[in-house]
């Protein structure tokens, strides 16, 4: 088991390891003194797998548990689901010392965090992420929110969790494609800031996603990613600088994801976005060929794509709708060497020229 401390507007611990879900009741009591009620949020996949167990563990601490389960999938990430969560808590008489416990992937985590940020102007949330993507990225750092019909994650709040509990045993029940998409975010950390992680992933790349069966290795990988994210959050909690480097591959990836009508998974779209930016940076001469090949080979070794037929014109017009755009400027994340990312502010015209340089379409 390992514990990573996150220092932010609210400090908290991320507990990582096989079987740590059994600590959820005691951790909840510790981080939410005076708690009498908890809302356990799950989706239709995680309810039977984990949420029933989490409910029993919390009840064993003498805390009254209400439950809310939503239909698994991004289509549930909307204001109606949040309103339903608020309603369950209001009916049960929750007060400011009570809390939400989220059991699921990024969608559950984002919505539980947003419901917690807004109910009674803010109650505590404990995150129990069950997917690789949520463990290494979405459930750490306090970004919460919902989708609007105009776009993904357009309404939300920064609301740090009070604790995060990451049970590596949960990775065993993930469908292959869900584990694979999580590897895109893992590889992202290696590319932007962590050469040790790159070496570890590269040394195991011939095993591909079979690494999920190696719980010791997975603990190590997840812990490294969480420690990387904790460092970034400590420096830039509110996304004004360093935190933006976590968007490597995301600017174009989000466009690809949206254009697929969300039939392509987030991680798969991010992998394609990273591949496109790597090709463009290589063509622009800011990235050397050896590192470009190494990063693309690593992405592919873990079952992810590095290309997409999107045209540079469509990529730029989609990027203009991205919520990360500030004024007329797009902050593009480029990697100059493995482990070193840079934020490059570009006008839409600059981005078009940059993408045309690397375009394979
Ligand atoms: N998922 C990127 C971030 O938390 O900033």
mmCIF file with all atom_site columns, C-alpha atoms in Angstrom, residues 146-351:
data_model
loop_
_atom_site.group_PDB
_atom_site.id
_atom_site.type_symbol
_atom_site.label_atom_id
_atom_site.label_alt_id
_atom_site.label_comp_id
_atom_site.label_asym_id
_atom_site.label_entity_id
_atom_site.label_seq_id
_atom_site.pdbx_PDB_ins_code
_atom_site.Cartn_x
_atom_site.Cartn_y
_atom_site.Cartn_z
_atom_site.occupancy
_atom_site.B_iso_or_equiv
_atom_site.pdbx_formal_charge
_atom_site.auth_seq_id
_atom_site.auth_comp_id
_atom_site.auth_asym_id
_atom_site.auth_atom_id
_atom_site.pdbx_PDB_model_num
ATOM 1   C CA . UNK A 1 146 ? -21.134 18.039 -15.986 1.00 0.00 ? 146 UNK A CA 1
ATOM 2   C CA . UNK A 1 147 ? -21.663 18.213 -19.737 1.00 0.00 ? 147 UNK A CA 1
ATOM 3   C CA . UNK A 1 148 ? -24.053 20.645 -21.407 1.00 0.00 ? 148 UNK A CA 1
ATOM 4   C CA . UNK A 1 149 ? -25.660 19.928 -24.749 1.00 0.00 ? 149 UNK A CA 1
ATOM 5   C CA . UNK A 1 150 ? -23.255 22.616 -26.067 1.00 0.00 ? 150 UNK A CA 1
ATOM 6   C CA . UNK A 1 151 ? -20.168 20.695 -24.933 1.00 0.00 ? 151 UNK A CA 1
ATOM 7   C CA . UNK A 1 152 ? -18.335 18.431 -22.502 1.00 0.00 ? 152 UNK A CA 1
ATOM 8   C CA . UNK A 1 153 ? -17.515 19.602 -18.943 1.00 0.00 ? 153 UNK A CA 1
ATOM 9   C CA . UNK A 1 154 ? -18.830 23.120 -19.638 1.00 0.00 ? 154 UNK A CA 1
ATOM 10  C CA . UNK A 1 155 ? -20.295 23.601 -16.137 1.00 0.00 ? 155 UNK A CA 1
ATOM 11  C CA . UNK A 1 156 ? -18.362 22.713 -13.021 1.00 0.00 ? 156 UNK A CA 1
ATOM 12  C CA . UNK A 1 157 ? -16.293 23.769 -10.050 1.00 0.00 ? 157 UNK A CA 1
ATOM 13  C CA . UNK A 1 158 ? -12.924 23.167 -8.451  1.00 0.00 ? 158 UNK A CA 1
ATOM 14  C CA . UNK A 1 159 ? -13.742 21.107 -5.350  1.00 0.00 ? 159 UNK A CA 1
ATOM 15  C CA . UNK A 1 160 ? -10.970 18.980 -3.878  1.00 0.00 ? 160 UNK A CA 1
ATOM 16  C CA . UNK A 1 161 ? -11.950 15.616 -2.397  1.00 0.00 ? 161 UNK A CA 1
ATOM 17  C CA . UNK A 1 162 ? -11.320 14.942 1.296   1.00 0.00 ? 162 UNK A CA 1
ATOM 18  C CA . UNK A 1 163 ? -9.750  11.555 0.529   1.00 0.00 ? 163 UNK A CA 1
ATOM 19  C CA . UNK A 1 164 ? -9.178  9.289  -2.470  1.00 0.00 ? 164 UNK A CA 1
ATOM 20  C CA . UNK A 1 165 ? -9.124  5.501  -2.078  1.00 0.00 ? 165 UNK A CA 1
ATOM 21  C CA . UNK A 1 166 ? -7.683  3.591  -5.051  1.00 0.00 ? 166 UNK A CA 1
ATOM 22  C CA . UNK A 1 167 ? -8.040  -0.181 -4.798  1.00 0.00 ? 167 UNK A CA 1
ATOM 23  C CA . UNK A 1 168 ? -5.836  -1.782 -7.443  1.00 0.00 ? 168 UNK A CA 1
ATOM 24  C CA . UNK A 1 169 ? -8.023  -4.925 -7.271  1.00 0.00 ? 169 UNK A CA 1
ATOM 25  C CA . UNK A 1 170 ? -10.735 -2.938 -9.103  1.00 0.00 ? 170 UNK A CA 1
ATOM 26  C CA . UNK A 1 171 ? -8.565  -2.975 -12.221 1.00 0.00 ? 171 UNK A CA 1
ATOM 27  C CA . UNK A 1 172 ? -9.179  -6.733 -12.533 1.00 0.00 ? 172 UNK A CA 1
ATOM 28  C CA . UNK A 1 173 ? -12.880 -6.268 -13.378 1.00 0.00 ? 173 UNK A CA 1
ATOM 29  C CA . UNK A 1 174 ? -12.362 -3.612 -16.061 1.00 0.00 ? 174 UNK A CA 1
ATOM 30  C CA . UNK A 1 175 ? -13.134 -4.571 -19.664 1.00 0.00 ? 175 UNK A CA 1
ATOM 31  C CA . UNK A 1 176 ? -9.895  -4.579 -21.738 1.00 0.00 ? 176 UNK A CA 1
ATOM 32  C CA . UNK A 1 177 ? -10.875 -1.477 -23.679 1.00 0.00 ? 177 UNK A CA 1
ATOM 33  C CA . UNK A 1 178 ? -11.542 0.496  -20.494 1.00 0.00 ? 178 UNK A CA 1
ATOM 34  C CA . UNK A 1 179 ? -8.151  -0.477 -19.059 1.00 0.00 ? 179 UNK A CA 1
ATOM 35  C CA . UNK A 1 180 ? -6.504  0.389  -22.396 1.00 0.00 ? 180 UNK A CA 1
ATOM 36  C CA . UNK A 1 181 ? -7.969  3.893  -22.552 1.00 0.00 ? 181 UNK A CA 1
ATOM 37  C CA . UNK A 1 182 ? -6.651  4.550  -19.037 1.00 0.00 ? 182 UNK A CA 1
ATOM 38  C CA . UNK A 1 183 ? -3.152  3.744  -20.301 1.00 0.00 ? 183 UNK A CA 1
ATOM 39  C CA . UNK A 1 184 ? -3.334  6.851  -22.528 1.00 0.00 ? 184 UNK A CA 1
ATOM 40  C CA . UNK A 1 185 ? -3.394  9.072  -19.428 1.00 0.00 ? 185 UNK A CA 1
ATOM 41  C CA . UNK A 1 186 ? -0.597  6.994  -17.839 1.00 0.00 ? 186 UNK A CA 1
ATOM 42  C CA . UNK A 1 187 ? 1.602   7.421  -20.937 1.00 0.00 ? 187 UNK A CA 1
ATOM 43  C CA . UNK A 1 188 ? 0.749   11.132 -20.950 1.00 0.00 ? 188 UNK A CA 1
ATOM 44  C CA . UNK A 1 189 ? 2.538   11.589 -17.586 1.00 0.00 ? 189 UNK A CA 1
ATOM 45  C CA . UNK A 1 190 ? 5.581   9.740  -18.945 1.00 0.00 ? 190 UNK A CA 1
ATOM 46  C CA . UNK A 1 191 ? 5.731   12.019 -21.996 1.00 0.00 ? 191 UNK A CA 1
ATOM 47  C CA . UNK A 1 192 ? 5.184   15.347 -20.251 1.00 0.00 ? 192 UNK A CA 1
ATOM 48  C CA . UNK A 1 193 ? 7.101   14.978 -16.977 1.00 0.00 ? 193 UNK A CA 1
ATOM 49  C CA . UNK A 1 194 ? 8.338   11.557 -15.920 1.00 0.00 ? 194 UNK A CA 1
ATOM 50  C CA . UNK A 1 195 ? 11.253  9.813  -17.647 1.00 0.00 ? 195 UNK A CA 1
ATOM 51  C CA . UNK A 1 196 ? 11.358  7.134  -14.906 1.00 0.00 ? 196 UNK A CA 1
ATOM 52  C CA . UNK A 1 197 ? 7.765   6.263  -15.706 1.00 0.00 ? 197 UNK A CA 1
ATOM 53  C CA . UNK A 1 198 ? 8.662   6.190  -19.403 1.00 0.00 ? 198 UNK A CA 1
ATOM 54  C CA . UNK A 1 199 ? 11.478  3.711  -18.639 1.00 0.00 ? 199 UNK A CA 1
ATOM 55  C CA . UNK A 1 200 ? 9.177   1.551  -16.513 1.00 0.00 ? 200 UNK A CA 1
ATOM 56  C CA . UNK A 1 201 ? 6.460   1.480  -19.183 1.00 0.00 ? 201 UNK A CA 1
ATOM 57  C CA . UNK A 1 202 ? 8.996   0.905  -21.944 1.00 0.00 ? 202 UNK A CA 1
ATOM 58  C CA . UNK A 1 203 ? 10.637  -1.973 -20.051 1.00 0.00 ? 203 UNK A CA 1
ATOM 59  C CA . UNK A 1 204 ? 7.227   -3.671 -19.797 1.00 0.00 ? 204 UNK A CA 1
ATOM 60  C CA . UNK A 1 205 ? 5.858   -2.682 -23.195 1.00 0.00 ? 205 UNK A CA 1
ATOM 61  C CA . UNK A 1 206 ? 6.153   -6.171 -24.716 1.00 0.00 ? 206 UNK A CA 1
ATOM 62  C CA . UNK A 1 207 ? 3.556   -7.330 -22.179 1.00 0.00 ? 207 UNK A CA 1
ATOM 63  C CA . UNK A 1 208 ? 1.046   -4.746 -23.435 1.00 0.00 ? 208 UNK A CA 1
ATOM 64  C CA . UNK A 1 209 ? -2.115  -4.564 -21.353 1.00 0.00 ? 209 UNK A CA 1
ATOM 65  C CA . UNK A 1 210 ? -1.264  -7.909 -19.711 1.00 0.00 ? 210 UNK A CA 1
ATOM 66  C CA . UNK A 1 211 ? 0.529   -5.686 -17.164 1.00 0.00 ? 211 UNK A CA 1
ATOM 67  C CA . UNK A 1 212 ? -2.886  -5.283 -15.528 1.00 0.00 ? 212 UNK A CA 1
ATOM 68  C CA . UNK A 1 213 ? -2.427  -8.765 -14.032 1.00 0.00 ? 213 UNK A CA 1
ATOM 69  C CA . UNK A 1 214 ? 0.785   -7.669 -12.277 1.00 0.00 ? 214 UNK A CA 1
ATOM 70  C CA . UNK A 1 215 ? -0.620  -5.939 -9.209  1.00 0.00 ? 215 UNK A CA 1
ATOM 71  C CA . UNK A 1 216 ? 2.788   -4.931 -7.836  1.00 0.00 ? 216 UNK A CA 1
ATOM 72  C CA . UNK A 1 217 ? 3.677   -3.203 -11.117 1.00 0.00 ? 217 UNK A CA 1
ATOM 73  C CA . UNK A 1 218 ? 0.237   -1.579 -11.379 1.00 0.00 ? 218 UNK A CA 1
ATOM 74  C CA . UNK A 1 219 ? 0.542   -0.226 -7.825  1.00 0.00 ? 219 UNK A CA 1
ATOM 75  C CA . UNK A 1 220 ? 3.877   1.293  -8.793  1.00 0.00 ? 220 UNK A CA 1
ATOM 76  C CA . UNK A 1 221 ? 2.539   2.802  -12.025 1.00 0.00 ? 221 UNK A CA 1
ATOM 77  C CA . UNK A 1 222 ? -0.615  4.233  -10.409 1.00 0.00 ? 222 UNK A CA 1
ATOM 78  C CA . UNK A 1 223 ? 1.390   5.631  -7.477  1.00 0.00 ? 223 UNK A CA 1
ATOM 79  C CA . UNK A 1 224 ? 3.846   7.359  -9.835  1.00 0.00 ? 224 UNK A CA 1
ATOM 80  C CA . UNK A 1 225 ? 1.027   8.950  -11.836 1.00 0.00 ? 225 UNK A CA 1
ATOM 81  C CA . UNK A 1 226 ? -0.772  10.132 -8.693  1.00 0.00 ? 226 UNK A CA 1
ATOM 82  C CA . UNK A 1 227 ? 2.478   11.561 -7.297  1.00 0.00 ? 227 UNK A CA 1
ATOM 83  C CA . UNK A 1 228 ? 3.032   13.399 -10.603 1.00 0.00 ? 228 UNK A CA 1
ATOM 84  C CA . UNK A 1 229 ? -0.477  14.802 -10.489 1.00 0.00 ? 229 UNK A CA 1
ATOM 85  C CA . UNK A 1 230 ? -0.115  15.782 -6.829  1.00 0.00 ? 230 UNK A CA 1
ATOM 86  C CA . UNK A 1 231 ? 3.021   17.771 -7.730  1.00 0.00 ? 231 UNK A CA 1
ATOM 87  C CA . UNK A 1 232 ? 1.189   19.561 -10.550 1.00 0.00 ? 232 UNK A CA 1
ATOM 88  C CA . UNK A 1 233 ? -1.811  20.379 -8.325  1.00 0.00 ? 233 UNK A CA 1
ATOM 89  C CA . UNK A 1 234 ? 0.452   21.723 -5.597  1.00 0.00 ? 234 UNK A CA 1
ATOM 90  C CA . UNK A 1 235 ? 2.070   24.117 -8.079  1.00 0.00 ? 235 UNK A CA 1
ATOM 91  C CA . UNK A 1 236 ? -1.062  25.123 -10.011 1.00 0.00 ? 236 UNK A CA 1
ATOM 92  C CA . UNK A 1 237 ? -4.362  23.967 -8.522  1.00 0.00 ? 237 UNK A CA 1
ATOM 93  C CA . UNK A 1 238 ? -6.518  26.296 -10.610 1.00 0.00 ? 238 UNK A CA 1
ATOM 94  C CA . UNK A 1 239 ? -5.155  25.488 -14.062 1.00 0.00 ? 239 UNK A CA 1
ATOM 95  C CA . UNK A 1 240 ? -3.401  28.748 -14.857 1.00 0.00 ? 240 UNK A CA 1
ATOM 96  C CA . UNK A 1 241 ? -0.034  27.281 -15.850 1.00 0.00 ? 241 UNK A CA 1
ATOM 97  C CA . UNK A 1 242 ? 1.645   23.917 -15.195 1.00 0.00 ? 242 UNK A CA 1
ATOM 98  C CA . UNK A 1 243 ? -1.664  22.053 -14.822 1.00 0.00 ? 243 UNK A CA 1
ATOM 99  C CA . UNK A 1 244 ? -2.393  22.820 -18.462 1.00 0.00 ? 244 UNK A CA 1
ATOM 100 C CA . UNK A 1 245 ? 0.432   20.453 -19.443 1.00 0.00 ? 245 UNK A CA 1
ATOM 101 C CA . UNK A 1 246 ? -1.868  17.603 -18.334 1.00 0.00 ? 246 UNK A CA 1
ATOM 102 C CA . UNK A 1 247 ? -3.809  18.448 -21.495 1.00 0.00 ? 247 UNK A CA 1
ATOM 103 C CA . UNK A 1 248 ? -1.125  16.962 -23.768 1.00 0.00 ? 248 UNK A CA 1
ATOM 104 C CA . UNK A 1 249 ? -3.107  15.310 -26.580 1.00 0.00 ? 249 UNK A CA 1
ATOM 105 C CA . UNK A 1 250 ? -6.391  16.642 -25.210 1.00 0.00 ? 250 UNK A CA 1
ATOM 106 C CA . UNK A 1 251 ? -6.927  19.760 -27.375 1.00 0.00 ? 251 UNK A CA 1
ATOM 107 C CA . UNK A 1 252 ? -7.157  17.713 -30.575 1.00 0.00 ? 252 UNK A CA 1
ATOM 108 C CA . UNK A 1 253 ? -8.304  14.584 -28.681 1.00 0.00 ? 253 UNK A CA 1
ATOM 109 C CA . UNK A 1 254 ? -11.431 16.352 -27.421 1.00 0.00 ? 254 UNK A CA 1
ATOM 110 C CA . UNK A 1 255 ? -12.322 17.377 -30.994 1.00 0.00 ? 255 UNK A CA 1
ATOM 111 C CA . UNK A 1 256 ? -11.877 13.791 -32.206 1.00 0.00 ? 256 UNK A CA 1
ATOM 112 C CA . UNK A 1 257 ? -13.964 12.501 -29.278 1.00 0.00 ? 257 UNK A CA 1
ATOM 113 C CA . UNK A 1 258 ? -16.757 15.017 -29.905 1.00 0.00 ? 258 UNK A CA 1
ATOM 114 C CA . UNK A 1 259 ? -16.734 14.446 -33.695 1.00 0.00 ? 259 UNK A CA 1
ATOM 115 C CA . UNK A 1 260 ? -17.185 10.709 -33.069 1.00 0.00 ? 260 UNK A CA 1
ATOM 116 C CA . UNK A 1 261 ? -20.296 11.576 -31.077 1.00 0.00 ? 261 UNK A CA 1
ATOM 117 C CA . UNK A 1 262 ? -18.514 10.063 -28.077 1.00 0.00 ? 262 UNK A CA 1
ATOM 118 C CA . UNK A 1 263 ? -18.376 6.617  -29.702 1.00 0.00 ? 263 UNK A CA 1
ATOM 119 C CA . UNK A 1 264 ? -14.576 6.854  -29.321 1.00 0.00 ? 264 UNK A CA 1
ATOM 120 C CA . UNK A 1 265 ? -13.414 6.597  -25.718 1.00 0.00 ? 265 UNK A CA 1
ATOM 121 C CA . UNK A 1 266 ? -11.722 9.610  -24.105 1.00 0.00 ? 266 UNK A CA 1
ATOM 122 C CA . UNK A 1 267 ? -8.375  7.834  -23.686 1.00 0.00 ? 267 UNK A CA 1
ATOM 123 C CA . UNK A 1 268 ? -8.377  6.546  -27.263 1.00 0.00 ? 268 UNK A CA 1
ATOM 124 C CA . UNK A 1 269 ? -9.082  10.078 -28.534 1.00 0.00 ? 269 UNK A CA 1
ATOM 125 C CA . UNK A 1 270 ? -6.298  11.498 -26.336 1.00 0.00 ? 270 UNK A CA 1
ATOM 126 C CA . UNK A 1 271 ? -3.857  8.889  -27.709 1.00 0.00 ? 271 UNK A CA 1
ATOM 127 C CA . UNK A 1 272 ? -4.716  9.987  -31.254 1.00 0.00 ? 272 UNK A CA 1
ATOM 128 C CA . UNK A 1 273 ? -4.326  13.613 -30.182 1.00 0.00 ? 273 UNK A CA 1
ATOM 129 C CA . UNK A 1 274 ? -0.875  12.894 -28.711 1.00 0.00 ? 274 UNK A CA 1
ATOM 130 C CA . UNK A 1 275 ? 0.184   11.119 -31.934 1.00 0.00 ? 275 UNK A CA 1
ATOM 131 C CA . UNK A 1 276 ? -0.924  14.088 -34.069 1.00 0.00 ? 276 UNK A CA 1
ATOM 132 C CA . UNK A 1 277 ? 0.920   16.614 -31.871 1.00 0.00 ? 277 UNK A CA 1
ATOM 133 C CA . UNK A 1 278 ? 4.055   14.432 -31.851 1.00 0.00 ? 278 UNK A CA 1
ATOM 134 C CA . UNK A 1 279 ? 4.044   14.311 -35.679 1.00 0.00 ? 279 UNK A CA 1
ATOM 135 C CA . UNK A 1 280 ? 3.499   18.067 -35.906 1.00 0.00 ? 280 UNK A CA 1
ATOM 136 C CA . UNK A 1 281 ? 6.247   18.862 -33.383 1.00 0.00 ? 281 UNK A CA 1
ATOM 137 C CA . UNK A 1 282 ? 8.614   16.585 -35.284 1.00 0.00 ? 282 UNK A CA 1
ATOM 138 C CA . UNK A 1 283 ? 7.800   18.369 -38.542 1.00 0.00 ? 283 UNK A CA 1
ATOM 139 C CA . UNK A 1 284 ? 8.213   21.757 -36.820 1.00 0.00 ? 284 UNK A CA 1
ATOM 140 C CA . UNK A 1 285 ? 11.670  20.696 -35.613 1.00 0.00 ? 285 UNK A CA 1
ATOM 141 C CA . UNK A 1 286 ? 10.916  21.176 -31.904 1.00 0.00 ? 286 UNK A CA 1
ATOM 142 C CA . UNK A 1 287 ? 11.032  17.420 -31.207 1.00 0.00 ? 287 UNK A CA 1
ATOM 143 C CA . UNK A 1 288 ? 13.745  15.014 -32.295 1.00 0.00 ? 288 UNK A CA 1
ATOM 144 C CA . UNK A 1 289 ? 12.945  11.925 -34.368 1.00 0.00 ? 289 UNK A CA 1
ATOM 145 C CA . UNK A 1 290 ? 14.226  9.462  -31.771 1.00 0.00 ? 290 UNK A CA 1
ATOM 146 C CA . UNK A 1 291 ? 11.904  10.719 -29.005 1.00 0.00 ? 291 UNK A CA 1
ATOM 147 C CA . UNK A 1 292 ? 8.977   11.032 -31.441 1.00 0.00 ? 292 UNK A CA 1
ATOM 148 C CA . UNK A 1 293 ? 9.334   7.372  -32.456 1.00 0.00 ? 293 UNK A CA 1
ATOM 149 C CA . UNK A 1 294 ? 9.809   6.254  -28.835 1.00 0.00 ? 294 UNK A CA 1
ATOM 150 C CA . UNK A 1 295 ? 6.642   8.011  -27.646 1.00 0.00 ? 295 UNK A CA 1
ATOM 151 C CA . UNK A 1 296 ? 4.519   6.766  -30.532 1.00 0.00 ? 296 UNK A CA 1
ATOM 152 C CA . UNK A 1 297 ? 5.832   3.203  -30.119 1.00 0.00 ? 297 UNK A CA 1
ATOM 153 C CA . UNK A 1 298 ? 4.973   3.300  -26.421 1.00 0.00 ? 298 UNK A CA 1
ATOM 154 C CA . UNK A 1 299 ? 1.413   4.473  -27.121 1.00 0.00 ? 299 UNK A CA 1
ATOM 155 C CA . UNK A 1 300 ? 0.944   1.727  -29.718 1.00 0.00 ? 300 UNK A CA 1
ATOM 156 C CA . UNK A 1 301 ? 2.530   -0.954 -27.512 1.00 0.00 ? 301 UNK A CA 1
ATOM 157 C CA . UNK A 1 302 ? -0.317  -0.506 -25.037 1.00 0.00 ? 302 UNK A CA 1
ATOM 158 C CA . UNK A 1 303 ? -2.959  -0.982 -27.739 1.00 0.00 ? 303 UNK A CA 1
ATOM 159 C CA . UNK A 1 304 ? -3.689  2.656  -28.539 1.00 0.00 ? 304 UNK A CA 1
ATOM 160 C CA . UNK A 1 305 ? -3.821  4.477  -31.919 1.00 0.00 ? 305 UNK A CA 1
ATOM 161 C CA . UNK A 1 306 ? -1.590  7.433  -32.864 1.00 0.00 ? 306 UNK A CA 1
ATOM 162 C CA . UNK A 1 307 ? -3.383  8.724  -35.977 1.00 0.00 ? 307 UNK A CA 1
ATOM 163 C CA . UNK A 1 308 ? -6.814  9.928  -37.020 1.00 0.00 ? 308 UNK A CA 1
ATOM 164 C CA . UNK A 1 309 ? -8.222  11.056 -40.374 1.00 0.00 ? 309 UNK A CA 1
ATOM 165 C CA . UNK A 1 310 ? -9.311  14.438 -38.957 1.00 0.00 ? 310 UNK A CA 1
ATOM 166 C CA . UNK A 1 311 ? -8.171  17.313 -41.205 1.00 0.00 ? 311 UNK A CA 1
ATOM 167 C CA . UNK A 1 312 ? -6.092  20.169 -39.721 1.00 0.00 ? 312 UNK A CA 1
ATOM 168 C CA . UNK A 1 313 ? -8.971  22.537 -40.620 1.00 0.00 ? 313 UNK A CA 1
ATOM 169 C CA . UNK A 1 314 ? -11.536 20.457 -38.683 1.00 0.00 ? 314 UNK A CA 1
ATOM 170 C CA . UNK A 1 315 ? -9.124  20.068 -35.768 1.00 0.00 ? 315 UNK A CA 1
ATOM 171 C CA . UNK A 1 316 ? -8.655  23.852 -35.528 1.00 0.00 ? 316 UNK A CA 1
ATOM 172 C CA . UNK A 1 317 ? -12.338 24.723 -35.832 1.00 0.00 ? 317 UNK A CA 1
ATOM 173 C CA . UNK A 1 318 ? -13.171 22.130 -33.152 1.00 0.00 ? 318 UNK A CA 1
ATOM 174 C CA . UNK A 1 319 ? -10.392 23.424 -30.896 1.00 0.00 ? 319 UNK A CA 1
ATOM 175 C CA . UNK A 1 320 ? -11.962 26.893 -31.051 1.00 0.00 ? 320 UNK A CA 1
ATOM 176 C CA . UNK A 1 321 ? -14.930 25.518 -29.082 1.00 0.00 ? 321 UNK A CA 1
ATOM 177 C CA . UNK A 1 322 ? -12.693 24.063 -26.367 1.00 0.00 ? 322 UNK A CA 1
ATOM 178 C CA . UNK A 1 323 ? -13.343 25.434 -22.899 1.00 0.00 ? 323 UNK A CA 1
ATOM 179 C CA . UNK A 1 324 ? -9.582  25.776 -22.378 1.00 0.00 ? 324 UNK A CA 1
ATOM 180 C CA . UNK A 1 325 ? -9.340  28.465 -25.030 1.00 0.00 ? 325 UNK A CA 1
ATOM 181 C CA . UNK A 1 326 ? -8.621  31.893 -23.523 1.00 0.00 ? 326 UNK A CA 1
ATOM 182 C CA . UNK A 1 327 ? -9.639  34.837 -25.665 1.00 0.00 ? 327 UNK A CA 1
ATOM 183 C CA . UNK A 1 328 ? -8.570  33.993 -29.190 1.00 0.00 ? 328 UNK A CA 1
ATOM 184 C CA . UNK A 1 329 ? -5.585  31.979 -28.037 1.00 0.00 ? 329 UNK A CA 1
ATOM 185 C CA . UNK A 1 330 ? -5.257  28.222 -27.841 1.00 0.00 ? 330 UNK A CA 1
ATOM 186 C CA . UNK A 1 331 ? -2.731  26.841 -25.337 1.00 0.00 ? 331 UNK A CA 1
ATOM 187 C CA . UNK A 1 332 ? -1.256  23.839 -27.067 1.00 0.00 ? 332 UNK A CA 1
ATOM 188 C CA . UNK A 1 333 ? 0.856   21.383 -25.103 1.00 0.00 ? 333 UNK A CA 1
ATOM 189 C CA . UNK A 1 334 ? 3.897   20.131 -26.956 1.00 0.00 ? 334 UNK A CA 1
ATOM 190 C CA . UNK A 1 335 ? 6.616   17.773 -25.772 1.00 0.00 ? 335 UNK A CA 1
ATOM 191 C CA . UNK A 1 336 ? 10.167  18.820 -26.676 1.00 0.00 ? 336 UNK A CA 1
ATOM 192 C CA . UNK A 1 337 ? 11.913  15.785 -25.183 1.00 0.00 ? 337 UNK A CA 1
ATOM 193 C CA . UNK A 1 338 ? 10.439  12.794 -23.395 1.00 0.00 ? 338 UNK A CA 1
ATOM 194 C CA . UNK A 1 339 ? 9.599   14.094 -19.921 1.00 0.00 ? 339 UNK A CA 1
ATOM 195 C CA . UNK A 1 340 ? 9.507   17.780 -20.838 1.00 0.00 ? 340 UNK A CA 1
ATOM 196 C CA . UNK A 1 341 ? 6.378   19.606 -21.941 1.00 0.00 ? 341 UNK A CA 1
ATOM 197 C CA . UNK A 1 342 ? 5.841   23.197 -22.963 1.00 0.00 ? 342 UNK A CA 1
ATOM 198 C CA . UNK A 1 343 ? 2.705   25.341 -23.204 1.00 0.00 ? 343 UNK A CA 1
ATOM 199 C CA . UNK A 1 344 ? 2.690   27.132 -26.564 1.00 0.00 ? 344 UNK A CA 1
ATOM 200 C CA . UNK A 1 345 ? 0.112   29.876 -27.053 1.00 0.00 ? 345 UNK A CA 1
ATOM 201 C CA . UNK A 1 346 ? -1.117  29.860 -30.632 1.00 0.00 ? 346 UNK A CA 1
ATOM 202 C CA . UNK A 1 347 ? -3.652  31.735 -32.694 1.00 0.00 ? 347 UNK A CA 1
ATOM 203 C CA . UNK A 1 348 ? -5.966  29.496 -34.735 1.00 0.00 ? 348 UNK A CA 1
ATOM 204 C CA . UNK A 1 349 ? -3.868  30.350 -37.840 1.00 0.00 ? 349 UNK A CA 1
ATOM 205 C CA . UNK A 1 350 ? -0.634  29.326 -36.063 1.00 0.00 ? 350 UNK A CA 1
ATOM 206 C CA . UNK A 1 351 ? -2.257  26.048 -35.009 1.00 0.00 ? 351 UNK A CA 1
#
